[in-house]
mmCIF file of C-alpha atoms and ligand atoms in Angstrom:
data_model
loop_
_atom_site.group_PDB
_atom_site.id
_atom_site.type_symbol
_atom_site.label_atom_id
_atom_site.label_comp_id
_atom_site.label_asym_id
_atom_site.label_seq_id
_atom_site.Cartn_x
_atom_site.Cartn_y
_atom_site.Cartn_z
ATOM 1 C CA MET V 1 89.952 82.845 100.794
ATOM 2 C CA PRO V 2 87.897 80.526 98.547
ATOM 3 C CA LEU V 3 84.999 78.787 100.255
ATOM 4 C CA ILE V 4 83.798 75.194 99.767
ATOM 5 C CA SER V 5 80.200 74.434 100.776
ATOM 6 C CA VAL V 6 79.649 70.803 101.725
ATOM 7 C CA ILE V 7 75.995 69.782 101.573
ATOM 8 C CA ALA V 8 74.867 66.697 103.456
ATOM 9 C CA PRO V 9 71.201 65.653 103.220
ATOM 10 C CA CYS V 10 70.275 63.689 106.354
ATOM 11 C CA TYR V 11 67.287 61.519 107.036
ATOM 12 C CA ASN V 12 67.474 59.739 110.392
ATOM 13 C CA GLU V 13 71.262 59.878 110.500
ATOM 14 C CA GLU V 14 71.669 60.476 114.246
ATOM 15 C CA PRO V 15 74.477 57.906 114.668
ATOM 16 C CA ALA V 16 76.261 58.894 111.450
ATOM 17 C CA ILE V 17 76.364 62.699 111.777
ATOM 18 C CA PRO V 18 79.042 62.926 114.531
ATOM 19 C CA ALA V 19 81.322 60.553 112.563
ATOM 20 C CA PHE V 20 80.711 62.538 109.391
ATOM 21 C CA TYR V 21 81.432 65.811 111.172
ATOM 22 C CA SER V 22 84.711 64.611 112.636
ATOM 23 C CA GLU V 23 85.921 63.232 109.270
ATOM 24 C CA ILE V 24 84.918 66.284 107.273
ATOM 25 C CA THR V 25 86.495 68.724 109.716
ATOM 26 C CA LYS V 26 89.771 66.768 109.536
ATOM 27 C CA VAL V 27 89.766 67.197 105.755
ATOM 28 C CA ALA V 28 88.709 70.840 106.117
ATOM 29 C CA ASP V 29 91.581 71.620 108.504
ATOM 30 C CA SER V 30 94.181 69.925 106.339
ATOM 31 C CA MET V 31 92.914 71.586 103.163
ATOM 32 C CA LYS V 32 92.884 74.946 104.897
ATOM 33 C CA SER V 33 96.554 74.691 105.744
ATOM 34 C CA LYS V 34 97.565 73.144 102.393
ATOM 35 C CA HIS V 35 95.392 74.983 99.890
ATOM 36 C CA GLY V 36 94.081 77.939 101.879
ATOM 37 C CA VAL V 37 90.388 77.106 101.467
ATOM 38 C CA ASP V 38 87.625 77.633 103.954
ATOM 39 C CA PHE V 39 84.682 75.274 104.500
ATOM 40 C CA GLU V 40 81.035 75.601 105.368
ATOM 41 C CA ILE V 41 79.110 72.421 106.197
ATOM 42 C CA ILE V 42 75.382 72.545 105.489
ATOM 43 C CA PHE V 43 73.324 69.748 106.998
ATOM 44 C CA VAL V 44 69.850 69.397 105.554
ATOM 45 C CA ASN V 45 67.515 67.702 107.989
ATOM 46 C CA ASP V 46 64.962 65.990 105.781
ATOM 47 C CA GLY V 47 62.269 65.488 108.407
ATOM 48 C CA SER V 48 64.242 63.048 110.567
ATOM 49 C CA ALA V 49 62.299 61.405 113.348
ATOM 50 C CA ASP V 50 65.397 60.765 115.496
ATOM 51 C CA GLY V 51 67.776 63.171 117.213
ATOM 52 C CA SER V 52 69.527 64.338 114.029
ATOM 53 C CA LEU V 53 68.294 67.916 114.413
ATOM 54 C CA ASP V 54 69.565 68.202 118.006
ATOM 55 C CA ILE V 55 73.016 67.111 116.877
ATOM 56 C CA MET V 56 72.953 69.673 114.071
ATOM 57 C CA ARG V 57 71.923 72.402 116.508
ATOM 58 C CA SER V 58 74.721 71.604 118.910
ATOM 59 C CA LEU V 59 77.325 71.379 116.130
ATOM 60 C CA ALA V 60 76.163 74.734 114.737
ATOM 61 C CA LYS V 61 76.492 76.275 118.196
ATOM 62 C CA LYS V 62 80.071 75.169 118.726
ATOM 63 C CA ASP V 63 81.405 75.480 115.157
ATOM 64 C CA ARG V 64 80.712 78.558 113.042
ATOM 65 C CA ARG V 65 81.370 76.557 109.864
ATOM 66 C CA VAL V 66 78.315 74.387 110.493
ATOM 67 C CA ARG V 67 74.948 75.494 109.166
ATOM 68 C CA TYR V 68 71.728 73.544 108.917
ATOM 69 C CA ILE V 69 68.351 73.664 107.211
ATOM 70 C CA SER V 70 65.529 71.695 108.749
ATOM 71 C CA PHE V 71 62.474 70.731 106.702
ATOM 72 C CA SER V 72 58.950 70.595 108.087
ATOM 73 C CA ARG V 73 58.666 66.940 106.975
ATOM 74 C CA ASN V 74 60.462 64.397 104.783
ATOM 75 C CA PHE V 75 60.738 65.797 101.251
ATOM 76 C CA GLY V 76 63.273 63.324 99.877
ATOM 77 C CA LYS V 77 66.992 63.496 99.151
ATOM 78 C CA GLU V 78 66.541 65.433 95.909
ATOM 79 C CA ALA V 79 64.764 68.271 97.721
ATOM 80 C CA GLY V 80 67.556 68.210 100.322
ATOM 81 C CA ILE V 81 70.213 68.610 97.654
ATOM 82 C CA PHE V 82 68.314 71.507 96.086
ATOM 83 C CA ALA V 83 67.820 73.266 99.436
ATOM 84 C CA GLY V 84 71.499 72.869 100.322
ATOM 85 C CA LEU V 85 72.701 74.160 96.968
ATOM 86 C CA SER V 86 70.305 77.136 97.172
ATOM 87 C CA ALA V 87 71.576 78.082 100.619
ATOM 88 C CA SER V 88 75.255 77.550 99.831
ATOM 89 C CA LYS V 89 77.546 80.579 99.712
ATOM 90 C CA GLY V 90 80.697 78.811 98.565
ATOM 91 C CA ASP V 91 82.750 79.316 95.416
ATOM 92 C CA PHE V 92 82.600 75.542 95.179
ATOM 93 C CA THR V 93 79.855 73.180 96.294
ATOM 94 C CA ALA V 94 80.106 69.520 97.239
ATOM 95 C CA ILE V 95 77.238 67.091 97.781
ATOM 96 C CA MET V 96 77.897 64.221 100.179
ATOM 97 C CA ASP V 97 75.911 61.495 101.906
ATOM 98 C CA ALA V 98 76.005 61.798 105.683
ATOM 99 C CA ASP V 99 76.789 58.095 106.116
ATOM 100 C CA LEU V 100 80.452 58.428 104.995
ATOM 101 C CA GLN V 101 79.807 56.272 101.924
ATOM 102 C CA ASP V 102 81.241 59.228 100.032
ATOM 103 C CA PRO V 103 84.844 59.304 101.296
ATOM 104 C CA PRO V 104 85.737 62.883 102.379
ATOM 105 C CA TYR V 105 89.451 62.418 101.552
ATOM 106 C CA LEU V 106 88.479 62.587 97.848
ATOM 107 C CA LEU V 107 87.590 66.266 98.306
ATOM 108 C CA GLU V 108 91.221 67.304 98.041
ATOM 109 C CA GLU V 109 91.680 65.482 94.723
ATOM 110 C CA MET V 110 88.411 66.994 93.527
ATOM 111 C CA TYR V 111 89.528 70.475 94.502
ATOM 112 C CA THR V 112 92.843 70.231 92.669
ATOM 113 C CA GLY V 113 90.992 68.749 89.669
ATOM 114 C CA ILE V 114 89.079 71.995 89.401
ATOM 115 C CA THR V 115 91.721 74.526 90.395
ATOM 116 C CA GLU V 116 94.758 72.952 88.734
ATOM 117 C CA GLU V 117 93.389 70.836 85.886
ATOM 118 C CA GLY V 118 90.679 73.280 84.885
ATOM 119 C CA TYR V 119 87.597 71.047 85.171
ATOM 120 C CA ASP V 120 84.222 72.536 86.179
ATOM 121 C CA CYS V 121 83.222 69.512 88.185
ATOM 122 C CA VAL V 122 84.869 66.446 89.641
ATOM 123 C CA ALA V 123 82.485 63.581 90.418
ATOM 124 C CA ALA V 124 82.903 60.249 92.166
ATOM 125 C CA ARG V 125 82.125 56.875 90.700
ATOM 126 C CA ARG V 126 82.022 53.551 92.519
ATOM 127 C CA VAL V 127 83.946 50.904 90.630
ATOM 128 C CA SER V 128 82.710 48.107 92.831
ATOM 129 C CA ARG V 129 79.416 47.510 94.544
ATOM 130 C CA LYS V 130 80.927 45.327 97.218
ATOM 131 C CA GLY V 131 78.597 44.764 100.156
ATOM 132 C CA GLU V 132 75.478 45.528 98.150
ATOM 133 C CA PRO V 133 72.828 42.881 97.434
ATOM 134 C CA PRO V 134 73.698 41.353 93.989
ATOM 135 C CA ILE V 135 70.157 41.801 92.691
ATOM 136 C CA ARG V 136 70.334 45.527 93.459
ATOM 137 C CA SER V 137 73.690 45.861 91.654
ATOM 138 C CA PHE V 138 72.320 43.960 88.654
ATOM 139 C CA PHE V 139 69.315 46.242 88.247
ATOM 140 C CA ALA V 140 71.406 49.346 88.914
ATOM 141 C CA ARG V 141 73.735 48.401 86.027
ATOM 142 C CA ARG V 142 70.781 47.728 83.710
ATOM 143 C CA PHE V 143 69.323 51.081 84.671
ATOM 144 C CA TYR V 144 72.482 53.029 83.813
ATOM 145 C CA SER V 145 72.852 51.328 80.452
ATOM 146 C CA LEU V 146 69.172 51.964 79.648
ATOM 147 C CA MET V 147 69.562 55.591 80.691
ATOM 148 C CA ARG V 148 72.532 56.004 78.370
ATOM 149 C CA LYS V 149 70.655 54.469 75.448
ATOM 150 C CA THR V 150 67.357 56.289 75.868
ATOM 151 C CA SER V 151 68.510 59.801 76.670
ATOM 152 C CA LYS V 152 71.342 61.830 75.309
ATOM 153 C CA ILE V 153 72.707 62.315 78.778
ATOM 154 C CA GLU V 154 75.905 60.663 79.868
ATOM 155 C CA ILE V 155 75.644 59.042 83.300
ATOM 156 C CA ALA V 156 78.610 56.921 84.303
ATOM 157 C CA ASP V 157 77.905 53.484 85.750
ATOM 158 C CA GLY V 158 78.104 53.705 89.530
ATOM 159 C CA ALA V 159 77.924 57.516 89.443
ATOM 160 C CA ARG V 160 77.188 59.066 92.812
ATOM 161 C CA ASP V 161 75.671 62.399 93.682
ATOM 162 C CA PHE V 162 79.034 63.020 95.406
ATOM 163 C CA ARG V 163 80.819 65.761 93.463
ATOM 164 C CA LEU V 164 82.511 69.128 93.746
ATOM 165 C CA MET V 165 81.242 71.839 91.397
ATOM 166 C CA THR V 166 82.147 75.411 90.586
ATOM 167 C CA ARG V 167 79.715 78.219 91.390
ATOM 168 C CA LYS V 168 78.815 78.552 87.686
ATOM 169 C CA MET V 169 77.772 74.916 87.463
ATOM 170 C CA THR V 170 75.896 75.119 90.780
ATOM 171 C CA ASP V 171 73.894 78.091 89.504
ATOM 172 C CA ALA V 172 73.114 76.182 86.318
ATOM 173 C CA VAL V 173 71.874 73.196 88.354
ATOM 174 C CA LEU V 174 69.716 75.533 90.455
ATOM 175 C CA SER V 175 68.262 77.155 87.348
ATOM 176 C CA LEU V 176 66.533 73.855 86.552
ATOM 177 C CA SER V 177 63.667 74.278 88.949
ATOM 178 C CA GLU V 178 61.650 71.206 87.964
ATOM 179 C CA ARG V 179 59.816 69.329 90.691
ATOM 180 C CA ASN V 180 60.501 65.804 89.425
ATOM 181 C CA ARG V 181 64.196 65.980 90.137
ATOM 182 C CA PHE V 182 66.757 63.437 89.133
ATOM 183 C CA SER V 183 70.082 65.025 90.037
ATOM 184 C CA LYS V 184 72.367 62.654 88.162
ATOM 185 C CA GLY V 185 70.487 63.504 84.979
ATOM 186 C CA ILE V 186 70.503 67.220 85.773
ATOM 187 C CA PHE V 187 74.285 67.238 86.317
ATOM 188 C CA GLY V 188 74.682 65.640 82.897
ATOM 189 C CA TRP V 189 72.156 67.934 81.244
ATOM 190 C CA VAL V 190 73.821 71.204 82.330
ATOM 191 C CA GLY V 191 77.017 70.092 80.599
ATOM 192 C CA PHE V 192 80.395 71.477 81.801
ATOM 193 C CA ASP V 193 83.615 69.447 81.901
ATOM 194 C CA THR V 194 83.426 66.645 84.420
ATOM 195 C CA LYS V 195 86.295 64.533 85.638
ATOM 196 C CA TRP V 196 85.485 61.162 87.209
ATOM 197 C CA VAL V 197 87.411 59.843 90.170
ATOM 198 C CA GLU V 198 86.975 56.216 91.086
ATOM 199 C CA TYR V 199 86.845 54.451 94.417
ATOM 200 C CA GLU V 200 85.770 51.150 95.943
ATOM 201 C CA ASN V 201 82.351 50.958 97.553
ATOM 202 C CA ILE V 202 82.341 51.616 101.295
ATOM 203 C CA GLU V 203 79.606 50.413 103.611
ATOM 204 C CA ARG V 204 77.797 53.047 105.642
ATOM 205 C CA VAL V 205 79.251 53.837 109.100
ATOM 206 C CA ALA V 206 75.998 53.586 110.989
ATOM 207 C CA GLY V 207 72.273 53.188 110.497
ATOM 208 C CA GLU V 208 70.832 51.548 107.427
ATOM 209 C CA THR V 209 69.963 52.474 103.864
ATOM 210 C CA LYS V 210 66.875 54.659 103.448
ATOM 211 C CA TRP V 211 66.006 53.172 100.049
ATOM 212 C CA SER V 212 64.004 50.037 99.554
ATOM 213 C CA PHE V 213 64.264 48.096 96.301
ATOM 214 C CA TRP V 214 60.894 49.416 95.096
ATOM 215 C CA GLN V 215 61.796 52.996 95.937
ATOM 216 C CA LEU V 216 64.856 52.562 93.733
ATOM 217 C CA VAL V 217 62.683 51.166 90.932
ATOM 218 C CA ALA V 218 60.390 54.202 91.210
ATOM 219 C CA TYR V 219 63.436 56.507 91.227
ATOM 220 C CA SER V 220 64.727 54.838 88.034
ATOM 221 C CA VAL V 221 61.397 55.350 86.280
ATOM 222 C CA GLU V 222 61.586 58.981 87.420
ATOM 223 C CA GLY V 223 65.035 59.275 85.862
ATOM 224 C CA ILE V 224 64.043 57.748 82.553
ATOM 225 C CA CYS V 225 60.813 59.745 82.220
ATOM 226 C CA SER V 226 62.518 62.993 83.219
ATOM 227 C CA PHE V 227 65.261 62.794 80.656
ATOM 228 C CA SER V 228 63.860 61.001 77.665
ATOM 229 C CA THR V 229 60.600 60.662 75.786
ATOM 230 C CA PHE V 230 61.752 57.210 74.693
ATOM 231 C CA LEU V 231 58.826 55.456 76.409
ATOM 232 C CA LEU V 232 56.310 57.654 74.606
ATOM 233 C CA SER V 233 57.805 56.874 71.241
ATOM 234 C CA LEU V 234 58.190 53.231 72.240
ATOM 235 C CA ALA V 235 54.383 53.045 72.475
ATOM 236 C CA THR V 236 54.103 54.317 68.885
ATOM 237 C CA TRP V 237 56.674 51.876 67.539
ATOM 238 C CA VAL V 238 55.206 48.868 69.318
ATOM 239 C CA GLY V 239 51.765 49.946 68.071
ATOM 240 C CA ILE V 240 52.991 50.183 64.464
ATOM 241 C CA PHE V 241 54.690 46.802 64.714
ATOM 242 C CA PHE V 242 51.545 45.087 65.952
ATOM 243 C CA CYS V 243 49.303 46.798 63.389
ATOM 244 C CA PHE V 244 51.601 45.453 60.705
ATOM 245 C CA ALA V 245 51.573 41.988 62.253
ATOM 246 C CA ALA V 246 47.769 42.148 62.478
ATOM 247 C CA PHE V 247 47.504 42.964 58.732
ATOM 248 C CA LEU V 248 49.628 39.959 57.885
ATOM 249 C CA PHE V 249 47.524 37.798 60.156
ATOM 250 C CA ILE V 250 44.249 39.030 58.604
ATOM 251 C CA ALA V 251 45.620 38.300 55.124
ATOM 252 C CA PHE V 252 46.597 34.820 56.266
ATOM 253 C CA ILE V 253 43.100 34.092 57.661
ATOM 254 C CA LEU V 254 41.361 35.457 54.537
ATOM 255 C CA ILE V 255 43.465 33.357 52.183
ATOM 256 C CA ARG V 256 43.032 30.296 54.338
ATOM 257 C CA SER V 257 39.225 30.600 54.464
ATOM 258 C CA LEU V 258 39.001 31.362 50.706
ATOM 259 C CA PHE V 259 41.018 28.370 49.519
ATOM 260 C CA TRP V 260 40.625 25.900 52.343
ATOM 261 C CA GLN V 261 37.661 25.473 54.588
ATOM 262 C CA ASP V 262 38.067 27.109 57.978
ATOM 263 C CA PRO V 263 37.639 24.676 60.826
ATOM 264 C CA VAL V 264 36.083 26.168 63.948
ATOM 265 C CA SER V 265 39.320 26.002 65.720
ATOM 266 C CA GLY V 266 41.436 29.089 66.278
ATOM 267 C CA TRP V 267 39.694 30.111 69.459
ATOM 268 C CA SER V 268 42.945 29.847 71.349
ATOM 269 C CA SER V 269 44.891 31.952 68.874
ATOM 270 C CA THR V 270 42.163 34.631 69.032
ATOM 271 C CA MET V 271 42.433 34.719 72.775
ATOM 272 C CA CYS V 272 46.210 35.036 72.560
ATOM 273 C CA VAL V 273 45.992 37.996 70.217
ATOM 274 C CA MET V 274 43.303 39.658 72.330
ATOM 275 C CA LEU V 275 45.280 39.302 75.500
ATOM 276 C CA LEU V 276 48.459 40.534 73.874
ATOM 277 C CA LEU V 277 46.820 43.588 72.354
ATOM 278 C CA GLY V 278 44.898 44.330 75.541
ATOM 279 C CA GLY V 279 48.133 44.211 77.510
ATOM 280 C CA LEU V 280 49.909 46.429 75.035
ATOM 281 C CA GLN V 281 47.149 48.997 75.107
ATOM 282 C CA LEU V 282 47.189 49.126 78.874
ATOM 283 C CA PHE V 283 50.967 49.459 78.862
ATOM 284 C CA CYS V 284 50.850 52.351 76.395
ATOM 285 C CA THR V 285 48.067 54.058 78.350
ATOM 286 C CA GLY V 286 50.192 53.650 81.457
ATOM 287 C CA VAL V 287 53.123 55.358 79.759
ATOM 288 C CA LEU V 288 50.883 58.247 78.749
ATOM 289 C CA GLY V 289 49.521 58.441 82.280
ATOM 290 C CA LYS V 290 53.047 58.611 83.715
ATOM 291 C CA TYR V 291 54.007 61.587 81.553
ATOM 292 C CA LEU V 292 50.643 63.243 82.150
ATOM 293 C CA SER V 293 51.026 62.945 85.905
ATOM 294 C CA LYS V 294 54.498 64.483 85.701
ATOM 295 C CA THR V 295 53.115 67.404 83.694
ATOM 296 C CA TYR V 296 50.368 67.759 86.285
ATOM 297 C CA ILE V 297 52.866 67.942 89.148
ATOM 298 C CA GLU V 298 55.011 70.485 87.298
ATOM 299 C CA THR V 299 52.064 72.771 86.496
ATOM 300 C CA LYS V 300 51.102 72.949 90.161
ATOM 301 C CA ASN V 301 54.421 74.716 90.670
ATOM 302 C CA ARG V 302 54.680 73.926 94.341
ATOM 303 C CA PRO V 303 57.853 74.671 96.291
ATOM 304 C CA LEU V 304 60.264 71.744 96.463
ATOM 305 C CA TYR V 305 60.474 71.901 100.255
ATOM 306 C CA VAL V 306 59.333 73.849 103.301
ATOM 307 C CA VAL V 307 61.906 75.071 105.808
ATOM 308 C CA LYS V 308 60.998 75.027 109.476
ATOM 309 C CA GLU V 309 64.273 76.039 111.092
ATOM 310 C CA THR V 310 67.848 77.021 110.194
ATOM 311 C CA GLU V 311 70.995 77.823 112.127
ATOM 312 C CA GLU V 312 69.972 81.489 112.118
ATOM 313 C CA ASP V 313 67.108 80.621 114.470
ATOM 314 C CA ILE V 314 69.510 79.647 117.238
ATOM 315 C CA ILE V 315 69.473 82.315 119.922
ATOM 316 C CA ILE V 316 72.878 82.521 121.496
HETATM 317 N N1 UDP C 9 68.341 60.846 102.486
HETATM 318 C C1 UDP C 9 67.546 61.983 102.643
HETATM 319 N N2 UDP C 9 66.185 61.865 102.499
HETATM 320 C C2 UDP C 9 65.585 60.668 102.190
HETATM 321 C C3 UDP C 9 66.412 59.541 102.010
HETATM 322 C C4 UDP C 9 67.776 59.655 102.161
HETATM 323 O O1 UDP C 9 68.041 63.075 102.909
HETATM 324 O O2 UDP C 9 64.353 60.641 102.090
HETATM 325 C C5 UDP C 9 69.812 60.970 102.667
HETATM 326 C C6 UDP C 9 70.401 60.003 103.684
HETATM 327 O O3 UDP C 9 70.338 60.527 104.988
HETATM 328 C C7 UDP C 9 71.845 59.865 103.192
HETATM 329 C C8 UDP C 9 71.692 60.015 101.681
HETATM 330 O O4 UDP C 9 70.428 60.637 101.458
HETATM 331 O O5 UDP C 9 72.677 60.892 103.687
HETATM 332 C C9 UDP C 9 71.777 58.694 100.972
HETATM 333 O O6 UDP C 9 70.856 57.775 101.516
HETATM 334 P P1 UDP C 9 71.228 56.262 101.785
HETATM 335 O O7 UDP C 9 72.583 56.163 102.390
HETATM 336 O O8 UDP C 9 70.106 55.666 102.539
HETATM 337 O O9 UDP C 9 71.247 55.689 100.295
HETATM 338 P P2 UDP C 9 72.284 54.611 99.694
HETATM 339 O O10 UDP C 9 73.672 55.099 100.012
HETATM 340 O O11 UDP C 9 71.954 53.324 100.358
HETATM 341 O O12 UDP C 9 71.999 54.635 98.229
HETATM 342 MG MG1 MG C 10 74.380 55.587 101.792
#
């Protein structure tokens, strides 16, 4: 019987986990009878400070399909996804948020997309961002269009991490062992045929979002730096442009002082140029620093996460 591994990274999701479990098991039961597939549900406890781990333990005790991996501290959602995929045994793997914002009923459509239509991956895309702060939606859209322009990787607008993949694609994703992970970029980078299914945004069942606006900004910078060297080359192009502009300006000043007398004005324009160039230099140094720090983190080659406990530690 084919096996689907569902991976749910959880960070302080105590109120959401029971709802998630009951929804996912409904889908699992119906897909078992319809398509003859088995499920394993892997919860990744990303250093939750609430009772999430206790709920995982008790679910694992009563249901053999439930497994869990508990980190020693909060390592972030990306590390959770990686840990879940590494531990998964399924022929297919699905990544889902624990807050039911990724509707489990889509799993059936995803499964038939792979088994009947021959895709390697079926991924979900939100067509609306209903219920999200407008400013967040605006920047999210800008980010996706920038990502598409600056890297050669296709990321659909509103793409989620929610997707079902074949074992081959999962292994390919796991073979990218970089520390600065940006999963949406990685899924695009590994290639394979992806089908997109669309759905309306759903608000989370319980708890609140774990991402602040600034965390999302940092995550976007991560994505852009991880998948394109556009910013590095941007520094060169901006530099060339301003050198050229400076030459023109110098020529202008020379000609003016040769043919007309130069009044001792121009202090303000000098200041403007100085400030502009100073700002540009700092910006370009910042870009270099960003890439350098990423290289530094990668060369340390630390593990992505540390596991403290799994379902195998339960003594029955
Ligand atoms: N998450 C995690 N570690 C973190 C932050 C979030 O494992 O450090 C999980 C969280 O529990 C949820 C998923 O990642 O299952 C998505 O987070 P959230 O719903 O807060 O993000 P949003 O849907 O608002 O983008
Ligand atoms: Mg969510």
